[in-house]
Structure formats: structure tokens, C-alpha cells
CSV table of N, CA and C in Angstrom, one decimal:
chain,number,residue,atom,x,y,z
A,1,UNK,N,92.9,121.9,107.3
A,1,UNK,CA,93.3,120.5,107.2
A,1,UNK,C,94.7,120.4,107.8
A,2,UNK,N,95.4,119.1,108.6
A,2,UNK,CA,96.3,119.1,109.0
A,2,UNK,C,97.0,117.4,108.4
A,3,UNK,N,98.5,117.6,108.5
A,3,UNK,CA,99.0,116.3,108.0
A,3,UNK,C,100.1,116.3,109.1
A,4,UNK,N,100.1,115.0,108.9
A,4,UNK,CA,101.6,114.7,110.3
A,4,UNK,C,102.2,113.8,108.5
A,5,UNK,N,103.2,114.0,109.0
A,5,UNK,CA,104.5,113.5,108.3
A,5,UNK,C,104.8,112.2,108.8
A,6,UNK,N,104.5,111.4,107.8
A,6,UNK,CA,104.4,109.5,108.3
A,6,UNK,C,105.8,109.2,108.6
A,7,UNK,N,107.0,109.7,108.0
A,7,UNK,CA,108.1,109.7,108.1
A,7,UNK,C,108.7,109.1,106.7
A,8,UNK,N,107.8,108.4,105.8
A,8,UNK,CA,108.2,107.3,104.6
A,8,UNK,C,109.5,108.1,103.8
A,9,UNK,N,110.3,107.0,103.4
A,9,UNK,CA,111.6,107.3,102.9
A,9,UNK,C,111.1,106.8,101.2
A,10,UNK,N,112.0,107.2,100.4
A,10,UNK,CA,111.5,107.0,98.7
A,10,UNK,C,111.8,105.0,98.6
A,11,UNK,N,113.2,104.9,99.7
A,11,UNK,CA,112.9,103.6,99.3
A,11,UNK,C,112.0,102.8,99.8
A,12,UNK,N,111.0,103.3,100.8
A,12,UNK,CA,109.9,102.5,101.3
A,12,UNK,C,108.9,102.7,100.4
A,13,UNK,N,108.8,104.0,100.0
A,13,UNK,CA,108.1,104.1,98.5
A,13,UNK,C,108.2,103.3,97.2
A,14,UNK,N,109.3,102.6,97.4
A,14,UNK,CA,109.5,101.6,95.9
A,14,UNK,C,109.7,100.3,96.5
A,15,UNK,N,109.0,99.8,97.9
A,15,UNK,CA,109.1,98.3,98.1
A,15,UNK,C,107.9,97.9,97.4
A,16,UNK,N,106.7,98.8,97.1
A,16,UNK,CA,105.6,98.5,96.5
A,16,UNK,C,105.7,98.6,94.9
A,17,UNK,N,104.8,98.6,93.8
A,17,UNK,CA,105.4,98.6,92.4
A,17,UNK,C,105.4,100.0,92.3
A,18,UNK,N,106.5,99.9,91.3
A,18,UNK,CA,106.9,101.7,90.5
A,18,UNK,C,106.4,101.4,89.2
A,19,UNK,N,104.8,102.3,88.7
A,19,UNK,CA,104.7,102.3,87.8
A,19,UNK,C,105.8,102.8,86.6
A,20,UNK,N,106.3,102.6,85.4
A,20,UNK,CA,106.6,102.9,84.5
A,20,UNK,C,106.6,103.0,83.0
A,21,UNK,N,106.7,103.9,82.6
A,21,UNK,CA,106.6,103.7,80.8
A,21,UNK,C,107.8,102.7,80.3
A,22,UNK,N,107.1,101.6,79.7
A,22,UNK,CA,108.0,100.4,79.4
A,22,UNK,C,108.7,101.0,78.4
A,23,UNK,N,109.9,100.6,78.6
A,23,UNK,CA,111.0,101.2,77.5
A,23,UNK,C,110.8,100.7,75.7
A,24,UNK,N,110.0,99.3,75.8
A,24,UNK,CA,109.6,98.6,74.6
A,24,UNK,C,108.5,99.2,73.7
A,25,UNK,N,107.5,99.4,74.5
A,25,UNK,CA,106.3,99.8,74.1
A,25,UNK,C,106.0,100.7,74.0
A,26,UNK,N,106.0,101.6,75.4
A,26,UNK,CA,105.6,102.7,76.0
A,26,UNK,C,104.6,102.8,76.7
A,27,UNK,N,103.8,101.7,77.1
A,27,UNK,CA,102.6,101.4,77.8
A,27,UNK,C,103.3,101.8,79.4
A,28,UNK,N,101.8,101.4,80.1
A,28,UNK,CA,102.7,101.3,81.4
A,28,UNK,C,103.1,100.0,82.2
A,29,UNK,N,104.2,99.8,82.6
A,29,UNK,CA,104.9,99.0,82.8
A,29,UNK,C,105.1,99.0,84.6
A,30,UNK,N,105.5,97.5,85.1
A,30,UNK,CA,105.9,97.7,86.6
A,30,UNK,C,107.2,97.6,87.2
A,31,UNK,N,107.9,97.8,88.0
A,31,UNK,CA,108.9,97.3,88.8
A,31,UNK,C,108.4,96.7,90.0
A,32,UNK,N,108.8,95.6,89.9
A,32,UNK,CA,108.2,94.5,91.3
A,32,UNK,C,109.4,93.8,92.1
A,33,UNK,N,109.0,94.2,93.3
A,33,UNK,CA,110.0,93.5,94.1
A,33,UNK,C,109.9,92.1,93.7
A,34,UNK,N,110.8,91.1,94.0
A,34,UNK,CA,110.3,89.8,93.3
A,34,UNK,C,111.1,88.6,94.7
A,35,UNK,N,111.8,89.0,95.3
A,35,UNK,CA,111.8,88.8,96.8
A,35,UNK,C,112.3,90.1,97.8
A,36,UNK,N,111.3,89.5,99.1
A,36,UNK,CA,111.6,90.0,100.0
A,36,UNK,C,112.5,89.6,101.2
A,37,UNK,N,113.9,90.4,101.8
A,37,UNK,CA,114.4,89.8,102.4
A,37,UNK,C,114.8,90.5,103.4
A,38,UNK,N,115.7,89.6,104.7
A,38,UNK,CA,116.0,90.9,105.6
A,38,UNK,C,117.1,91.8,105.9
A,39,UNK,N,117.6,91.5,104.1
A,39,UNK,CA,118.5,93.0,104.1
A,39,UNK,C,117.8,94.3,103.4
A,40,UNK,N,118.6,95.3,103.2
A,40,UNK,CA,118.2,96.6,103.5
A,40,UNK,C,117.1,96.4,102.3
A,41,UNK,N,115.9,96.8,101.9
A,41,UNK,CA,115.1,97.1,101.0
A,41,UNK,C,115.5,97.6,99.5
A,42,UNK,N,116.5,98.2,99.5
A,42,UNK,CA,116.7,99.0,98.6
A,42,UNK,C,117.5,97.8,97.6
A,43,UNK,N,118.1,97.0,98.3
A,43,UNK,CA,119.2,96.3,97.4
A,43,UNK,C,118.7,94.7,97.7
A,44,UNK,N,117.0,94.7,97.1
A,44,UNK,CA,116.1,93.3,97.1
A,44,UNK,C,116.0,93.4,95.4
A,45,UNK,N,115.5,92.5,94.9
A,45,UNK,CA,115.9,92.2,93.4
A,45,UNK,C,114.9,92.5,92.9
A,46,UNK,N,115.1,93.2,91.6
A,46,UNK,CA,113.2,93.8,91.2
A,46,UNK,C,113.5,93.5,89.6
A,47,UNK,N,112.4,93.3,89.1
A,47,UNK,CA,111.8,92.9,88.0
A,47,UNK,C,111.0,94.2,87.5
A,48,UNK,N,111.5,94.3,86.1
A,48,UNK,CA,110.7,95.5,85.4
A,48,UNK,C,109.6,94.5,84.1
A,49,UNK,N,108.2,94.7,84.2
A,49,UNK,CA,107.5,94.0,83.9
A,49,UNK,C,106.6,94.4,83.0
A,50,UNK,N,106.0,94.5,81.9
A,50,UNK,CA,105.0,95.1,81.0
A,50,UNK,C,104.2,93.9,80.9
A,51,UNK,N,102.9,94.4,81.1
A,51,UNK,CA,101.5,93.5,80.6
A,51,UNK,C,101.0,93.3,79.3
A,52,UNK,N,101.7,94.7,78.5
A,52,UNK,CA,101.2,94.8,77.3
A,52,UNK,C,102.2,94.3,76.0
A,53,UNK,N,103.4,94.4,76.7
A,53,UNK,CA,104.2,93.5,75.1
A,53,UNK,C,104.9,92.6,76.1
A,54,UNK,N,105.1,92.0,77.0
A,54,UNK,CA,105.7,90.7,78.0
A,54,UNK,C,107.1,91.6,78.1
A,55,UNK,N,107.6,92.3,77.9
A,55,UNK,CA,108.9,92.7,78.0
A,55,UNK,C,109.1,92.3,80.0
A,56,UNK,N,110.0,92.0,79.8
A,56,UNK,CA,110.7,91.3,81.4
A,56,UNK,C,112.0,91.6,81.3
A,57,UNK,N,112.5,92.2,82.6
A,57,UNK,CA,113.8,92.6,82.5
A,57,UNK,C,114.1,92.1,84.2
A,58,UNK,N,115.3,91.8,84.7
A,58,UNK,CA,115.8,91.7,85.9
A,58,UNK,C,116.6,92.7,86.1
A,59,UNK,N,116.7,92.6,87.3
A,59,UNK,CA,117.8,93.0,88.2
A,59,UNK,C,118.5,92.3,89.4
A,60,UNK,N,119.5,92.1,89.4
A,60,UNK,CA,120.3,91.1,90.9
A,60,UNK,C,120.0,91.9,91.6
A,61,UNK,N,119.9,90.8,93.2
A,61,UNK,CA,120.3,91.9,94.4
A,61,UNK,C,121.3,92.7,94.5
A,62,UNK,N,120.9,93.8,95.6
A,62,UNK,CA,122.5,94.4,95.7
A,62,UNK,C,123.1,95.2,94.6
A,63,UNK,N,122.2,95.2,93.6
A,63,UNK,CA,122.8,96.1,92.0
A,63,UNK,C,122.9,97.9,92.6
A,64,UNK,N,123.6,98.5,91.9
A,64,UNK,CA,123.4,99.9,91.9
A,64,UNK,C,122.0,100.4,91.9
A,65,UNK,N,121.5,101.7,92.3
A,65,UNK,CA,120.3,102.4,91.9
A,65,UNK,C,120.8,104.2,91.6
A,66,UNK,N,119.9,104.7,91.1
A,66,UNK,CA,120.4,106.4,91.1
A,66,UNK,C,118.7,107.5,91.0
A,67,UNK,N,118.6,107.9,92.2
A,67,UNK,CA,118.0,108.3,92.8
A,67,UNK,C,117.5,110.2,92.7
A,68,UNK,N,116.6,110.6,92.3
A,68,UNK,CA,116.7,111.8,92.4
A,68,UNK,C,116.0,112.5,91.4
A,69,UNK,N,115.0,111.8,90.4
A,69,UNK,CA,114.6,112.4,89.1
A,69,UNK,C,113.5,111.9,89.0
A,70,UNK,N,112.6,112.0,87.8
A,70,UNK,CA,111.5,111.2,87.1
A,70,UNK,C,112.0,109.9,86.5
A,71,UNK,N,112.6,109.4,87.1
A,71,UNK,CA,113.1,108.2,86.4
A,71,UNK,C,113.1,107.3,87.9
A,72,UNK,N,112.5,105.3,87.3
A,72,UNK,CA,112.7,104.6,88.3
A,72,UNK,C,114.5,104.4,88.7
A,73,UNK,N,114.7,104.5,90.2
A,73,UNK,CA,116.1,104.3,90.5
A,73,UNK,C,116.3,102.9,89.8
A,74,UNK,N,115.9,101.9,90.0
A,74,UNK,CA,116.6,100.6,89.4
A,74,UNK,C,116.7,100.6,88.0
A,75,UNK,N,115.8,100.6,87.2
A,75,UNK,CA,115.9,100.3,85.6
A,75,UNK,C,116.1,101.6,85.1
A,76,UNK,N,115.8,102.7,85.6
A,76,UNK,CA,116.5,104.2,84.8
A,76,UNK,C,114.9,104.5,83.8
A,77,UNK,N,113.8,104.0,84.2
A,77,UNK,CA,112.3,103.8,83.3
A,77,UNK,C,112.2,105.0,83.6
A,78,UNK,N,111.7,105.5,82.6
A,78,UNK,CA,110.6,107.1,82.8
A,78,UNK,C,109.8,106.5,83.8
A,79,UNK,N,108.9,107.5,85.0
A,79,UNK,CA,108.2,107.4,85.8
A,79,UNK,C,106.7,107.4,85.1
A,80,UNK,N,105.6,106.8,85.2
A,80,UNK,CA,104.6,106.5,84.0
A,80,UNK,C,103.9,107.7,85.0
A,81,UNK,N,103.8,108.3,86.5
A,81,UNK,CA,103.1,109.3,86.7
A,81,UNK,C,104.5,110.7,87.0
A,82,UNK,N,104.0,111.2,85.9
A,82,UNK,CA,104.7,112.5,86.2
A,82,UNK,C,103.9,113.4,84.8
A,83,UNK,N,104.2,115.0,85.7
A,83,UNK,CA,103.2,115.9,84.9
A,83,UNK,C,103.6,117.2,85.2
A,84,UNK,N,104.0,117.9,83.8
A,84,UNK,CA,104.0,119.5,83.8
A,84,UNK,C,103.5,119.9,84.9
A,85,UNK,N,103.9,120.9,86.0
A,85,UNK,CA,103.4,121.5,86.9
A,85,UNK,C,104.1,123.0,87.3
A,86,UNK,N,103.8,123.9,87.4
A,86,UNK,CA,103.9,125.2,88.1
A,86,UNK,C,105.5,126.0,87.3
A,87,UNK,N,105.2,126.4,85.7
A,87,UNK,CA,105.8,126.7,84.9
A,87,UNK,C,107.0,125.4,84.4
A,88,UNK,N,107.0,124.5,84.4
A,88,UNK,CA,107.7,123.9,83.8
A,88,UNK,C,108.3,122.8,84.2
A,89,UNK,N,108.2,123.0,85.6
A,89,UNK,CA,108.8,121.8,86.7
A,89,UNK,C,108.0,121.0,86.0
A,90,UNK,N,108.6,119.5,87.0
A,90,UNK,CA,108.1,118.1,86.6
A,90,UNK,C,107.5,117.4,88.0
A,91,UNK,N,106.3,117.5,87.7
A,91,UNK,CA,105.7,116.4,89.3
A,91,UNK,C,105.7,115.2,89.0
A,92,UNK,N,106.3,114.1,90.1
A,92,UNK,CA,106.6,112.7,89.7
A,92,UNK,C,106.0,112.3,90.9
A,93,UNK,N,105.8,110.7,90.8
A,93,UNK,CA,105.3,109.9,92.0
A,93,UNK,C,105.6,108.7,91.2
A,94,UNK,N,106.2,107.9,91.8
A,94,UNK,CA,106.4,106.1,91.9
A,94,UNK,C,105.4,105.3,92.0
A,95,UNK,N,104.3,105.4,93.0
A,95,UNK,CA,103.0,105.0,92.6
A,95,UNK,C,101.8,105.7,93.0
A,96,UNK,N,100.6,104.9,93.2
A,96,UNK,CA,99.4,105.3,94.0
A,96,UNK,C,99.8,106.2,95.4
A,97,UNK,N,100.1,104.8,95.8
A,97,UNK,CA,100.6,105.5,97.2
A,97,UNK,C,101.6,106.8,97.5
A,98,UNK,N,102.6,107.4,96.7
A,98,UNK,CA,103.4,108.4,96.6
A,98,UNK,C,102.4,109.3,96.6
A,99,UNK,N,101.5,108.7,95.6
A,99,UNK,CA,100.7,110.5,95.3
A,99,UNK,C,100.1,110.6,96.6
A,100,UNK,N,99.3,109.5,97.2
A,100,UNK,CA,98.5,109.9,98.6
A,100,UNK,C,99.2,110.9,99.1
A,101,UNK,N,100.0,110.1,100.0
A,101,UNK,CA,101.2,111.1,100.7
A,101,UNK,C,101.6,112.4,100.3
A,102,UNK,N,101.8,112.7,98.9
A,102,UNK,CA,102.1,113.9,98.5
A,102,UNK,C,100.7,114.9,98.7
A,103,UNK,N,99.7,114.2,98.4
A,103,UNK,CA,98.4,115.2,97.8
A,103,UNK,C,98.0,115.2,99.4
A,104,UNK,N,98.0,114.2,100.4
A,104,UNK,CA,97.8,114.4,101.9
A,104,UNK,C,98.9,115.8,102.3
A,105,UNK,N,100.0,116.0,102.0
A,105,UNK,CA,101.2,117.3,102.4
A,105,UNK,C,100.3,118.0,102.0
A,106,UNK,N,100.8,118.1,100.7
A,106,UNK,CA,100.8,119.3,99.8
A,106,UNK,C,99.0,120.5,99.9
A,107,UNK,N,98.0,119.6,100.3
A,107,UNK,CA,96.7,119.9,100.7
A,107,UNK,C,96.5,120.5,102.0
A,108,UNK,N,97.5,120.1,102.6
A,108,UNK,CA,97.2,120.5,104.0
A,108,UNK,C,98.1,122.0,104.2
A,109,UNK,N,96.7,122.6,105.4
A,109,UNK,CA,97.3,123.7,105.7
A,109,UNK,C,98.5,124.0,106.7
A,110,UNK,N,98.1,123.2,108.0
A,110,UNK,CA,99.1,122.3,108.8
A,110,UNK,C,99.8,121.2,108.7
A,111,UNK,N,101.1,121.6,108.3
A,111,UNK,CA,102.0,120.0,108.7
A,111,UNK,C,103.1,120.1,109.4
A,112,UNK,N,102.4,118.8,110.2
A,112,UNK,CA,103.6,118.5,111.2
A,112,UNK,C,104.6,117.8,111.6
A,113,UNK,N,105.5,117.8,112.1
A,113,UNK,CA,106.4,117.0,111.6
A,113,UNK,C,107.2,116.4,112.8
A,114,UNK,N,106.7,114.9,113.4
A,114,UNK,CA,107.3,114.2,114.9
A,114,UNK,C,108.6,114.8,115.2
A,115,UNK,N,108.6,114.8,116.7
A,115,UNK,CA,109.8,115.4,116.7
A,115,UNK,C,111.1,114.0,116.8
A,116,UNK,N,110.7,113.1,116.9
A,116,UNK,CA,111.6,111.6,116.8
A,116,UNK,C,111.7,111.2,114.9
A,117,UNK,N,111.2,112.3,114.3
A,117,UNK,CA,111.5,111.8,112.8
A,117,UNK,C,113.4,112.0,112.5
A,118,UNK,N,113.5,111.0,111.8
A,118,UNK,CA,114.9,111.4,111.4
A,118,UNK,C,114.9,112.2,109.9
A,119,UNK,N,115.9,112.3,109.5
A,119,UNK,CA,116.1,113.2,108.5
A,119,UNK,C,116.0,112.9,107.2
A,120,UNK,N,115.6,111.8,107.1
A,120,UNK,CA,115.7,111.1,105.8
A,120,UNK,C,114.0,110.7,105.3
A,121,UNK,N,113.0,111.9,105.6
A,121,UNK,CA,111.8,111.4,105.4
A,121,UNK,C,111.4,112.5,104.3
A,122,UNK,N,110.7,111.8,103.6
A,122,UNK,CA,110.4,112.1,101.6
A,122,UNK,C,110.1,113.2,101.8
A,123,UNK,N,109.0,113.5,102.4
A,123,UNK,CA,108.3,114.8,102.6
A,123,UNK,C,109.3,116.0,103.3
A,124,UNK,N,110.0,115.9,103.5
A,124,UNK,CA,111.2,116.7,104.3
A,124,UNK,C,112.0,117.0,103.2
A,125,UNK,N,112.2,116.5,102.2
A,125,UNK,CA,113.5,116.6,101.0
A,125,UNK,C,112.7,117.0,99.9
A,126,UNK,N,111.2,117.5,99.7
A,126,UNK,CA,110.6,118.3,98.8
A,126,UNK,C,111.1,119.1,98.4
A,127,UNK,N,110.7,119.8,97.2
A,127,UNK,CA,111.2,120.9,96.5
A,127,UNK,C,110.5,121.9,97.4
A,128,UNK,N,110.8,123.4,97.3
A,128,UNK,CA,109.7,124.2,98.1
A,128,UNK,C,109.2,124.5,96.7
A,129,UNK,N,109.1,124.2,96.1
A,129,UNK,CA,108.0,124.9,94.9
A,129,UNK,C,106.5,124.1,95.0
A,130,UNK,N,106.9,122.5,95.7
A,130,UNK,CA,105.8,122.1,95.9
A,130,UNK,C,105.1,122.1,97.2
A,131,UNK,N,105.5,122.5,98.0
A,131,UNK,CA,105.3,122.9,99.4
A,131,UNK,C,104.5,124.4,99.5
A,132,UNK,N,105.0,125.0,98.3
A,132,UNK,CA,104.4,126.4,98.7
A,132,UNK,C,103.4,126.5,98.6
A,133,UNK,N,102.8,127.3,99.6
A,133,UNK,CA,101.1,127.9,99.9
A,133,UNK,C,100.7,128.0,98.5
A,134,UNK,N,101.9,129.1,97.7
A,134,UNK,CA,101.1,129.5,96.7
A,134,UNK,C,101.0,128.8,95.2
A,135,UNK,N,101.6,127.6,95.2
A,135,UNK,CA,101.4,126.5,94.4
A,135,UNK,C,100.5,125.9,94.6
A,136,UNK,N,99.9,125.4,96.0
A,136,UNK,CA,99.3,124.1,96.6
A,136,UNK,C,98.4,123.7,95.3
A,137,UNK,N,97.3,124.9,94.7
A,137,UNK,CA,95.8,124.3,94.0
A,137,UNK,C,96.4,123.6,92.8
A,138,UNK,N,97.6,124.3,92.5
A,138,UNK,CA,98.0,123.7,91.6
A,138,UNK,C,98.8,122.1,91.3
A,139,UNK,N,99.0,122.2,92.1
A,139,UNK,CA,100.0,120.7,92.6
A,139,UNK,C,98.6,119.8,92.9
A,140,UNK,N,98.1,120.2,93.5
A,140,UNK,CA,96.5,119.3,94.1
A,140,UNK,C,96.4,118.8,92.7
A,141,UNK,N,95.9,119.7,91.7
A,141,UNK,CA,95.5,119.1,90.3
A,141,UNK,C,96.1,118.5,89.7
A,142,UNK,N,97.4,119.0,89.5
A,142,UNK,CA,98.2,117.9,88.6
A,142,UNK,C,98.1,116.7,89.6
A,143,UNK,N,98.4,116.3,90.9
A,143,UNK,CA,98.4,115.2,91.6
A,143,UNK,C,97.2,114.3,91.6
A,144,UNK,N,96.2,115.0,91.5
A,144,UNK,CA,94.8,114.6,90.9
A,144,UNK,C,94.9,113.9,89.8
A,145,UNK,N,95.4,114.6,88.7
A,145,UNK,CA,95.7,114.5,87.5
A,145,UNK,C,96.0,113.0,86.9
A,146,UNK,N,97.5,113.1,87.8
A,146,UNK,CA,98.0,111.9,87.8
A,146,UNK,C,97.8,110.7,88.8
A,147,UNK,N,96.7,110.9,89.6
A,147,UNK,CA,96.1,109.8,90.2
A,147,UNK,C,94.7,109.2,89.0
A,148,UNK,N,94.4,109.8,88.0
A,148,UNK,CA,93.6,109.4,87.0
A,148,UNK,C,94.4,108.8,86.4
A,149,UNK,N,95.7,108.4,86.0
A,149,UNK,CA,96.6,107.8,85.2
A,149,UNK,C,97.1,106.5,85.6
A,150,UNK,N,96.5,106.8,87.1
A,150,UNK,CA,97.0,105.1,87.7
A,150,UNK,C,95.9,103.8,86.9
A,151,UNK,N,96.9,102.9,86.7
A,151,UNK,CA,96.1,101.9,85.7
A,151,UNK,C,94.8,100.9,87.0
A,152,UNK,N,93.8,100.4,86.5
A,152,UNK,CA,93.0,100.0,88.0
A,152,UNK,C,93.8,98.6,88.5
A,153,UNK,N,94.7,98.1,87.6
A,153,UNK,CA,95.4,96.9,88.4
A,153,UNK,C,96.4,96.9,89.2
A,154,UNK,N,96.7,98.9,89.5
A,154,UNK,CA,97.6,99.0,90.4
A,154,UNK,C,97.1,100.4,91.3
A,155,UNK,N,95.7,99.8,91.8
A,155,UNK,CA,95.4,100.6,92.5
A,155,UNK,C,95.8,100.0,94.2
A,156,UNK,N,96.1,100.7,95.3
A,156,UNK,CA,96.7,100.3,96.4
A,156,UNK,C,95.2,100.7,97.6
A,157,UNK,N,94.2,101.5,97.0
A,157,UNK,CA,92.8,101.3,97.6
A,157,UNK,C,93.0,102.4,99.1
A,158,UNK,N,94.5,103.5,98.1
A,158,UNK,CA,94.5,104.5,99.7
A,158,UNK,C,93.5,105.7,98.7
């Protein structure tokens, strides 16, 4: 099986909802963009949202974010998919769509990668523990795993 590398950056990954564990409840909870505009993506105004106790939280445009963990960059939410994987690491995805993408890599025997990509594409900044041959079955499952955790009102139908 082969994958080309779409190029997607984590903040193109969070123009869509970031599921999360609501800080109130513990259910799963959303971050939603709440406009779209034509400055940079990253710094559009998002709303952290639970269906199950109404908890609503904002964020201004242009606020800080911090990037780099199981945690959403805007609200600092636990990521509602993330799962023990390959002695102790942590596999995370922001939503449906992350996992595609990931379980499309991480599955494939070939990937390749445009040569007009710039350097700032998600799949490029992986850990190699998830990349490696000899993790793959394993990472498949947990990403499996945690595509069973996606709630069905935030399925994206990849």
C-alpha cells in the first residue's frame, strides 16, 4: 500500500472540531471554529462546547495557543482521542480526520512525500516510534481504537 503526504499542517487539522474531554464533566466535548476569516487560521475565535452539561467557553481572536501534546492548543482540553500505545507513549489525534491521515501514513508500506512540500507538514514532524515498520500493527490498532471513540455527531464521513 502506498500514501503520498497531503501536506496538512496541525493547524489545518484544528480548522475542523477538536474533539475533547470537557473539563466540567468529562464527556466529550468540542472546540469550534465560530468564525471564519481571512486571517491566518490559527488565530480565528473558537469556542469550547459540551453537549452534555452546556458548558461553553470562548476564546478571542488572535489569543495565544501551545502546541505539541495531548492537549487542545486553544483551551489546554485533554484530547478526547488519545490512547496508550507502543510501551507507554501517548497516541493523540484532534479528530476524525487526524486519525485518517495518520492510519493512511502509518498503514502504508510506501510513503511519499511531493517534492514542492514545505516543511511544516504533520506527517513530516511525527515521532519515529510511530512511523516505524516495526510499530505499524500496533499504532493501526490503537488508531482503530480510537476511531471507535469518535462520537457519531462528529463523524467527517473520511
Amino acid at each position: 500500500m502506498r500514501h503520498r503526504d497531503p501536506g496538512l499542517t496541525a493547524y489545518e487539522l484544528t480548522a475542523e472540531d477538536v474533539l475533547v474531554t470537557c473539563p466540567s464533566c468529562q464527556a466529550c466535548a468540542r472546540v469550534v471554529v465560530t468564525t471564519r476569516t481571512d486571517e491566518w487560521l490559527g488565530s480565528w475565535p473558537r469556542r469550547l462546547v459540551c453537549p452534555h452539561c452546556s458548558l461553553v467557553q470562548e476564546r478571542p481572536p488572535r489569543s495565544g495557543s501551545a502546541w505539541g501534546g495531548a492537549t487542545d492548543p486553544y483551551f489546554g482540553a485533554p484530547l478526547w482521542l488519545q490512547s496508550p500505545c507502543c510501551g507507554g507513549r501517548v497516541l493523540w489525534a484532534y479528530n476524525e480526520r487526524h486519525l485518517g491521515v495518520l492510519r493512511a501514513h502509518v498503514a502504508a508500506k510506501l510513503r511519499e512525500r511531493p517534492d514542492d512540500l514545505g516543511p511544516t507538514s504533520m506527517l513530516e514532524r511525527l515521532p519515529s516510534w510511530i512511523t516505524s515498520a516495526q510499530h505499524r500493527d500496533e499504532v493501526v490498532r490503537t488508531i482503530d481504537r480510537l476511531q471507535r471513540r469518535v462520537p457519531p455527531g462528529a463523524r467527517t464521513g473520511i
